[in-house]
Amino acid sequence: MNLNKECVLKNRAVVFFGPPGVGKGTITTRLAKEFKCRTISSGDLLSENVKGGTDLGHQAKKFMDSGGLVPDQLVTRMVVAGLEKTDGCVFLDGFPRTSIQAEELAAYLKKRDWELLVVDLEADDRFLMERLTGRLICRDCGAIYHRINLTPKKEGVCDICGGGLYQRADDRPDVVTARLSVYHQQSAPLRDYYQKLGLMVTLRGDTVLDETLAAVRRILVNIP
Ligand SMILES: [Zn+2]
């Protein structure tokens, strides 16, 4: 069964597109195992490069330290370096974010003769707000809880290690509102771009996780 699935996604990049909080990380992690695909997350790549002190990491850090966005070209170079080390299939999480990045990705995939599919996960802002602003993290072990959906046994205390729980600064309501509005602004032109090319499938991302997983799985298995 797995062999068959490997064949289905051969020489293919699947971009997971969707707002913060829609669960792209969880979905790509789960399905990557199942489909034996590598996941490239631009956020992880960025922090790996910065931590590892690579040339690209040094350059990116300068922009991050000054509070600016890392330029398209730099992000693309990091992702392409990751893609160069990948065979078979890849899931992309958090990339591309802009039309320029999307065009550069298309040019790269064309060179390698790889196909592209975009899975667009949609969710209402209210749902995302509730999910993100309710998230609590253990100071000591990093375990994740939720004020409504995944409450710890004792309020404010980690079930696993007894550590204190806190809210990440970028999960505060005002910051989440800003993150969502940046997403909507950035994503509109990208969605147009992919829709025109007929490469995008849109799914609801605000259902139960297993349902979303099943829907994505159906699409991946049935790629023409
Ligand atoms: Zn803990």
PDB file of C-alpha atoms and ligand atoms in Angstrom:
ATOM      1  CA  MET A   1       0.000   0.000   0.000  1.00  0.00           C
ATOM      2  CA  ASN A   2       2.772   2.387   0.909  1.00  0.00           C
ATOM      3  CA  LEU A   3       4.681   1.610  -2.258  1.00  0.00           C
ATOM      4  CA  ASN A   4       1.673   2.568  -4.253  1.00  0.00           C
ATOM      5  CA  LYS A   5       1.369   5.862  -2.415  1.00  0.00           C
ATOM      6  CA  GLU A   6       5.021   6.628  -2.967  1.00  0.00           C
ATOM      7  CA  CYS A   7       4.446   6.271  -6.696  1.00  0.00           C
ATOM      8  CA  VAL A   8       1.471   8.572  -6.643  1.00  0.00           C
ATOM      9  CA  LEU A   9       3.528  11.478  -5.335  1.00  0.00           C
ATOM     10  CA  LYS A  10       6.707  10.826  -7.267  1.00  0.00           C
ATOM     11  CA  ASN A  11       8.411  14.005  -8.457  1.00  0.00           C
ATOM     12  CA  ARG A  12       5.821  16.230  -6.948  1.00  0.00           C
ATOM     13  CA  ALA A  13       5.741  19.182  -4.609  1.00  0.00           C
ATOM     14  CA  VAL A  14       2.605  19.811  -2.567  1.00  0.00           C
ATOM     15  CA  VAL A  15       2.240  23.296  -1.162  1.00  0.00           C
ATOM     16  CA  PHE A  16       0.081  23.568   1.958  1.00  0.00           C
ATOM     17  CA  PHE A  17      -1.461  26.940   2.016  1.00  0.00           C
ATOM     18  CA  GLY A  18      -3.590  28.412   4.766  1.00  0.00           C
ATOM     19  CA  PRO A  19      -3.843  30.915   7.615  1.00  0.00           C
ATOM     20  CA  PRO A  20      -1.916  30.673  10.882  1.00  0.00           C
ATOM     21  CA  GLY A  21      -3.640  28.233  13.222  1.00  0.00           C
ATOM     22  CA  VAL A  22      -5.265  26.134  10.515  1.00  0.00           C
ATOM     23  CA  GLY A  23      -2.993  23.208  11.393  1.00  0.00           C
ATOM     24  CA  LYS A  24      -0.621  23.057   8.433  1.00  0.00           C
ATOM     25  CA  GLY A  25       2.220  21.867  10.669  1.00  0.00           C
ATOM     26  CA  THR A  26       0.219  19.015  12.203  1.00  0.00           C
ATOM     27  CA  ILE A  27      -1.237  17.951   8.858  1.00  0.00           C
ATOM     28  CA  THR A  28       2.076  17.950   6.982  1.00  0.00           C
ATOM     29  CA  THR A  29       3.843  16.114   9.818  1.00  0.00           C
ATOM     30  CA  ARG A  30       1.200  13.367   9.901  1.00  0.00           C
ATOM     31  CA  LEU A  31       0.897  12.915   6.143  1.00  0.00           C
ATOM     32  CA  ALA A  32       4.609  13.194   5.425  1.00  0.00           C
ATOM     33  CA  LYS A  33       5.145  10.019   7.431  1.00  0.00           C
ATOM     34  CA  GLU A  34       2.323   8.249   5.673  1.00  0.00           C
ATOM     35  CA  PHE A  35       3.332   9.267   2.157  1.00  0.00           C
ATOM     36  CA  LYS A  36       7.057   9.092   2.825  1.00  0.00           C
ATOM     37  CA  CYS A  37       7.459  12.698   1.767  1.00  0.00           C
ATOM     38  CA  ARG A  38       9.862  15.188   3.203  1.00  0.00           C
ATOM     39  CA  THR A  39       8.372  18.356   4.693  1.00  0.00           C
ATOM     40  CA  ILE A  40      10.100  21.651   4.213  1.00  0.00           C
ATOM     41  CA  SER A  41       8.820  24.363   6.508  1.00  0.00           C
ATOM     42  CA  SER A  42      10.233  27.775   5.682  1.00  0.00           C
ATOM     43  CA  GLY A  43       9.979  28.808   9.339  1.00  0.00           C
ATOM     44  CA  ASP A  44      11.987  25.775  10.513  1.00  0.00           C
ATOM     45  CA  LEU A  45      14.516  26.244   7.723  1.00  0.00           C
ATOM     46  CA  LEU A  46      14.990  29.848   8.715  1.00  0.00           C
ATOM     47  CA  SER A  47      15.659  29.037  12.349  1.00  0.00           C
ATOM     48  CA  GLU A  48      17.920  26.083  11.414  1.00  0.00           C
ATOM     49  CA  ASN A  49      20.006  28.318   9.178  1.00  0.00           C
ATOM     50  CA  VAL A  50      20.206  31.042  11.809  1.00  0.00           C
ATOM     51  CA  LYS A  51      21.113  28.573  14.566  1.00  0.00           C
ATOM     52  CA  GLY A  52      23.563  26.716  12.336  1.00  0.00           C
ATOM     53  CA  GLY A  53      25.263  30.008  11.449  1.00  0.00           C
ATOM     54  CA  THR A  54      25.143  29.386   7.694  1.00  0.00           C
ATOM     55  CA  ASP A  55      25.826  32.182   5.258  1.00  0.00           C
ATOM     56  CA  LEU A  56      22.114  32.414   4.441  1.00  0.00           C
ATOM     57  CA  GLY A  57      21.319  32.351   8.161  1.00  0.00           C
ATOM     58  CA  HIS A  58      23.623  35.314   8.845  1.00  0.00           C
ATOM     59  CA  GLN A  59      22.033  37.323   6.084  1.00  0.00           C
ATOM     60  CA  ALA A  60      18.508  36.467   7.219  1.00  0.00           C
ATOM     61  CA  LYS A  61      19.298  37.315  10.842  1.00  0.00           C
ATOM     62  CA  LYS A  62      20.208  40.884   9.919  1.00  0.00           C
ATOM     63  CA  PHE A  63      16.685  41.428   8.618  1.00  0.00           C
ATOM     64  CA  MET A  64      15.044  39.599  11.498  1.00  0.00           C
ATOM     65  CA  ASP A  65      17.009  41.556  14.119  1.00  0.00           C
ATOM     66  CA  SER A  66      15.910  44.845  12.621  1.00  0.00           C
ATOM     67  CA  GLY A  67      12.303  43.675  12.737  1.00  0.00           C
ATOM     68  CA  GLY A  68      12.007  43.448   8.966  1.00  0.00           C
ATOM     69  CA  LEU A  69      10.831  40.633   6.732  1.00  0.00           C
ATOM     70  CA  VAL A  70      13.407  38.315   5.249  1.00  0.00           C
ATOM     71  CA  PRO A  71      13.547  39.166   1.518  1.00  0.00           C
ATOM     72  CA  ASP A  72      11.936  36.812  -1.004  1.00  0.00           C
ATOM     73  CA  GLN A  73      15.211  35.904  -2.663  1.00  0.00           C
ATOM     74  CA  LEU A  74      16.813  34.810   0.579  1.00  0.00           C
ATOM     75  CA  VAL A  75      13.852  32.658   1.622  1.00  0.00           C
ATOM     76  CA  THR A  76      13.697  31.119  -1.839  1.00  0.00           C
ATOM     77  CA  ARG A  77      17.408  30.286  -1.784  1.00  0.00           C
ATOM     78  CA  MET A  78      16.967  28.486   1.533  1.00  0.00           C
ATOM     79  CA  VAL A  79      14.003  26.490   0.299  1.00  0.00           C
ATOM     80  CA  VAL A  80      15.712  25.629  -2.985  1.00  0.00           C
ATOM     81  CA  ALA A  81      18.781  24.444  -1.067  1.00  0.00           C
ATOM     82  CA  GLY A  82      16.430  22.162   0.877  1.00  0.00           C
ATOM     83  CA  LEU A  83      14.720  20.962  -2.297  1.00  0.00           C
ATOM     84  CA  GLU A  84      18.076  20.175  -3.870  1.00  0.00           C
ATOM     85  CA  LYS A  85      18.595  17.566  -1.156  1.00  0.00           C
ATOM     86  CA  THR A  86      15.161  16.028  -1.742  1.00  0.00           C
ATOM     87  CA  ASP A  87      14.095  13.266  -4.070  1.00  0.00           C
ATOM     88  CA  GLY A  88      10.678  11.775  -4.654  1.00  0.00           C
ATOM     89  CA  CYS A  89       8.189  14.188  -3.165  1.00  0.00           C
ATOM     90  CA  VAL A  90       8.044  17.138  -0.847  1.00  0.00           C
ATOM     91  CA  PHE A  91       5.462  18.976   1.252  1.00  0.00           C
ATOM     92  CA  LEU A  92       5.978  22.706   1.585  1.00  0.00           C
ATOM     93  CA  ASP A  93       4.669  24.507   4.659  1.00  0.00           C
ATOM     94  CA  GLY A  94       4.831  28.298   4.810  1.00  0.00           C
ATOM     95  CA  PHE A  95       6.294  28.676   1.339  1.00  0.00           C
ATOM     96  CA  PRO A  96       5.625  30.342  -1.038  1.00  0.00           C
ATOM     97  CA  ARG A  97       4.193  33.385   0.720  1.00  0.00           C
ATOM     98  CA  THR A  98       4.416  35.919  -2.085  1.00  0.00           C
ATOM     99  CA  SER A  99       3.888  35.855  -5.841  1.00  0.00           C
ATOM    100  CA  ILE A 100       7.607  36.345  -6.405  1.00  0.00           C
ATOM    101  CA  GLN A 101       8.368  33.259  -4.301  1.00  0.00           C
ATOM    102  CA  ALA A 102       5.676  31.334  -6.176  1.00  0.00           C
ATOM    103  CA  GLU A 103       7.191  32.224  -9.529  1.00  0.00           C
ATOM    104  CA  GLU A 104      10.658  31.258  -8.395  1.00  0.00           C
ATOM    105  CA  LEU A 105       9.339  27.943  -7.083  1.00  0.00           C
ATOM    106  CA  ALA A 106       7.587  27.257 -10.393  1.00  0.00           C
ATOM    107  CA  ALA A 107      10.801  27.954 -12.333  1.00  0.00           C
ATOM    108  CA  TYR A 108      12.786  25.629 -10.086  1.00  0.00           C
ATOM    109  CA  LEU A 109      10.237  22.787 -10.297  1.00  0.00           C
ATOM    110  CA  LYS A 110      10.105  23.142 -14.072  1.00  0.00           C
ATOM    111  CA  LYS A 111      13.859  22.655 -14.253  1.00  0.00           C
ATOM    112  CA  ARG A 112      13.508  19.421 -12.322  1.00  0.00           C
ATOM    113  CA  ASP A 113      10.403  18.385 -14.206  1.00  0.00           C
ATOM    114  CA  TRP A 114       8.372  18.174 -11.002  1.00  0.00           C
ATOM    115  CA  GLU A 115       4.623  18.694 -10.761  1.00  0.00           C
ATOM    116  CA  LEU A 116       3.008  21.092  -8.314  1.00  0.00           C
ATOM    117  CA  LEU A 117      -0.224  20.878  -6.365  1.00  0.00           C
ATOM    118  CA  VAL A 118      -1.525  23.441  -3.899  1.00  0.00           C
ATOM    119  CA  VAL A 119      -3.760  22.362  -1.031  1.00  0.00           C
ATOM    120  CA  ASP A 120      -5.503  25.442   0.262  1.00  0.00           C
ATOM    121  CA  LEU A 121      -6.939  25.111   3.779  1.00  0.00           C
ATOM    122  CA  GLU A 122      -9.636  27.620   4.572  1.00  0.00           C
ATOM    123  CA  ALA A 123     -10.967  28.576   7.984  1.00  0.00           C
ATOM    124  CA  ASP A 124     -13.028  31.354   9.498  1.00  0.00           C
ATOM    125  CA  ASP A 125     -11.106  34.007  11.375  1.00  0.00           C
ATOM    126  CA  ARG A 126     -13.270  33.423  14.455  1.00  0.00           C
ATOM    127  CA  PHE A 127     -12.271  29.772  14.565  1.00  0.00           C
ATOM    128  CA  LEU A 128      -8.581  30.653  14.145  1.00  0.00           C
ATOM    129  CA  MET A 129      -8.805  33.353  16.792  1.00  0.00           C
ATOM    130  CA  GLU A 130     -10.229  30.894  19.304  1.00  0.00           C
ATOM    131  CA  ARG A 131      -7.699  28.222  18.455  1.00  0.00           C
ATOM    132  CA  LEU A 132      -4.647  30.480  18.571  1.00  0.00           C
ATOM    133  CA  THR A 133      -5.510  32.684  21.503  1.00  0.00           C
ATOM    134  CA  GLY A 134      -6.412  29.633  23.613  1.00  0.00           C
ATOM    135  CA  ARG A 135      -3.065  27.957  23.149  1.00  0.00           C
ATOM    136  CA  LEU A 136      -0.937  27.468  26.259  1.00  0.00           C
ATOM    137  CA  ILE A 137       2.597  26.133  26.360  1.00  0.00           C
ATOM    138  CA  CYS A 138       4.582  24.510  29.155  1.00  0.00           C
ATOM    139  CA  ARG A 139       7.593  26.578  30.150  1.00  0.00           C
ATOM    140  CA  ASP A 140       9.613  23.478  30.995  1.00  0.00           C
ATOM    141  CA  CYS A 141       8.813  20.744  28.482  1.00  0.00           C
ATOM    142  CA  GLY A 142       7.096  22.638  25.648  1.00  0.00           C
ATOM    143  CA  ALA A 143       3.886  20.558  25.792  1.00  0.00           C
ATOM    144  CA  ILE A 144       0.928  22.328  24.178  1.00  0.00           C
ATOM    145  CA  TYR A 145      -2.489  22.780  25.814  1.00  0.00           C
ATOM    146  CA  HIS A 146      -5.628  24.700  24.980  1.00  0.00           C
ATOM    147  CA  ARG A 147      -7.904  26.698  27.262  1.00  0.00           C
ATOM    148  CA  ILE A 148     -10.993  25.063  25.715  1.00  0.00           C
ATOM    149  CA  ASN A 149     -10.028  22.030  23.651  1.00  0.00           C
ATOM    150  CA  LEU A 150      -7.177  20.521  25.604  1.00  0.00           C
ATOM    151  CA  THR A 151      -7.212  21.714  29.166  1.00  0.00           C
ATOM    152  CA  PRO A 152      -4.613  20.558  31.675  1.00  0.00           C
ATOM    153  CA  LYS A 153      -5.900  18.654  34.725  1.00  0.00           C
ATOM    154  CA  LYS A 154      -4.899  21.500  37.000  1.00  0.00           C
ATOM    155  CA  GLU A 155      -5.273  25.043  35.676  1.00  0.00           C
ATOM    156  CA  GLY A 156      -1.984  26.605  34.612  1.00  0.00           C
ATOM    157  CA  VAL A 157       0.057  23.472  35.353  1.00  0.00           C
ATOM    158  CA  CYS A 158       1.549  20.960  32.882  1.00  0.00           C
ATOM    159  CA  ASP A 159       0.145  17.408  33.226  1.00  0.00           C
ATOM    160  CA  ILE A 160       3.417  15.892  32.105  1.00  0.00           C
ATOM    161  CA  CYS A 161       6.076  17.705  34.095  1.00  0.00           C
ATOM    162  CA  GLY A 162       4.284  20.058  36.499  1.00  0.00           C
ATOM    163  CA  GLY A 163       5.783  23.125  34.814  1.00  0.00           C
ATOM    164  CA  GLY A 164       3.919  26.429  34.509  1.00  0.00           C
ATOM    165  CA  LEU A 165       1.894  27.193  31.383  1.00  0.00           C
ATOM    166  CA  TYR A 166       2.166  30.458  29.463  1.00  0.00           C
ATOM    167  CA  GLN A 167       0.817  32.097  26.337  1.00  0.00           C
ATOM    168  CA  ARG A 168       3.237  32.816  23.500  1.00  0.00           C
ATOM    169  CA  ALA A 169       3.508  36.545  22.772  1.00  0.00           C
ATOM    170  CA  ASP A 170       2.309  36.073  19.188  1.00  0.00           C
ATOM    171  CA  ASP A 171      -0.813  34.208  20.341  1.00  0.00           C
ATOM    172  CA  ARG A 172      -2.180  37.292  22.122  1.00  0.00           C
ATOM    173  CA  PRO A 173      -5.496  38.452  20.584  1.00  0.00           C
ATOM    174  CA  ASP A 174      -4.154  41.741  19.182  1.00  0.00           C
ATOM    175  CA  VAL A 175      -1.166  39.985  17.632  1.00  0.00           C
ATOM    176  CA  VAL A 176      -3.323  37.179  16.207  1.00  0.00           C
ATOM    177  CA  THR A 177      -5.602  39.771  14.597  1.00  0.00           C
ATOM    178  CA  ALA A 178      -2.556  41.364  12.979  1.00  0.00           C
ATOM    179  CA  ARG A 179      -1.177  37.989  11.829  1.00  0.00           C
ATOM    180  CA  LEU A 180      -4.504  37.101  10.225  1.00  0.00           C
ATOM    181  CA  SER A 181      -4.771  40.410   8.431  1.00  0.00           C
ATOM    182  CA  VAL A 182      -1.223  40.055   7.061  1.00  0.00           C
ATOM    183  CA  TYR A 183      -2.160  36.562   5.891  1.00  0.00           C
ATOM    184  CA  HIS A 184      -5.279  37.747   4.073  1.00  0.00           C
ATOM    185  CA  GLN A 185      -3.365  40.537   2.366  1.00  0.00           C
ATOM    186  CA  GLN A 186      -0.522  38.292   1.277  1.00  0.00           C
ATOM    187  CA  SER A 187      -2.584  35.289   0.320  1.00  0.00           C
ATOM    188  CA  ALA A 188      -5.130  36.981  -1.959  1.00  0.00           C
ATOM    189  CA  PRO A 189      -2.770  37.498  -4.940  1.00  0.00           C
ATOM    190  CA  LEU A 190      -1.200  34.054  -4.449  1.00  0.00           C
ATOM    191  CA  ARG A 191      -4.549  32.299  -4.446  1.00  0.00           C
ATOM    192  CA  ASP A 192      -5.493  34.137  -7.654  1.00  0.00           C
ATOM    193  CA  TYR A 193      -2.201  33.067  -9.175  1.00  0.00           C
ATOM    194  CA  TYR A 194      -2.686  29.378  -8.363  1.00  0.00           C
ATOM    195  CA  GLN A 195      -6.382  29.379  -9.189  1.00  0.00           C
ATOM    196  CA  LYS A 196      -5.681  30.730 -12.666  1.00  0.00           C
ATOM    197  CA  LEU A 197      -3.135  27.985 -13.200  1.00  0.00           C
ATOM    198  CA  GLY A 198      -5.684  25.413 -12.048  1.00  0.00           C
ATOM    199  CA  LEU A 199      -3.255  23.995  -9.510  1.00  0.00           C
ATOM    200  CA  MET A 200      -5.188  24.648  -6.327  1.00  0.00           C
ATOM    201  CA  VAL A 201      -7.656  22.543  -4.364  1.00  0.00           C
ATOM    202  CA  THR A 202      -9.501  24.294  -1.536  1.00  0.00           C
ATOM    203  CA  LEU A 203     -10.628  22.433   1.581  1.00  0.00           C
ATOM    204  CA  ARG A 204     -12.145  23.390   4.905  1.00  0.00           C
ATOM    205  CA  GLY A 205      -9.463  23.439   7.580  1.00  0.00           C
ATOM    206  CA  ASP A 206     -11.805  24.181  10.464  1.00  0.00           C
ATOM    207  CA  THR A 207     -13.303  20.728  10.837  1.00  0.00           C
ATOM    208  CA  VAL A 208     -12.107  18.001  13.195  1.00  0.00           C
ATOM    209  CA  LEU A 209      -8.447  17.186  12.468  1.00  0.00           C
ATOM    210  CA  ASP A 210      -9.181  13.618  11.359  1.00  0.00           C
ATOM    211  CA  GLU A 211     -11.725  14.861   8.840  1.00  0.00           C
ATOM    212  CA  THR A 212      -9.311  17.381   7.387  1.00  0.00           C
ATOM    213  CA  LEU A 213      -6.614  14.703   7.224  1.00  0.00           C
ATOM    214  CA  ALA A 214      -8.970  12.331   5.413  1.00  0.00           C
ATOM    215  CA  ALA A 215      -9.920  15.016   2.893  1.00  0.00           C
ATOM    216  CA  VAL A 216      -6.286  15.865   2.140  1.00  0.00           C
ATOM    217  CA  ARG A 217      -5.412  12.191   1.915  1.00  0.00           C
ATOM    218  CA  ARG A 218      -8.191  11.613  -0.652  1.00  0.00           C
ATOM    219  CA  ILE A 219      -6.767  14.370  -2.821  1.00  0.00           C
ATOM    220  CA  LEU A 220      -3.191  13.103  -2.606  1.00  0.00           C
ATOM    221  CA  VAL A 221      -4.149   9.544  -3.438  1.00  0.00           C
ATOM    222  CA  ASN A 222      -6.268  10.618  -6.399  1.00  0.00           C
ATOM    223  CA  ILE A 223      -3.881  13.030  -8.066  1.00  0.00           C
ATOM    224  CA  PRO A 224      -4.324  12.474 -11.797  1.00  0.00           C
TER     225      PRO A 224
HETATM  226 ZN    ZN B   1       5.628  20.334  30.916  1.00  0.00          ZN
END
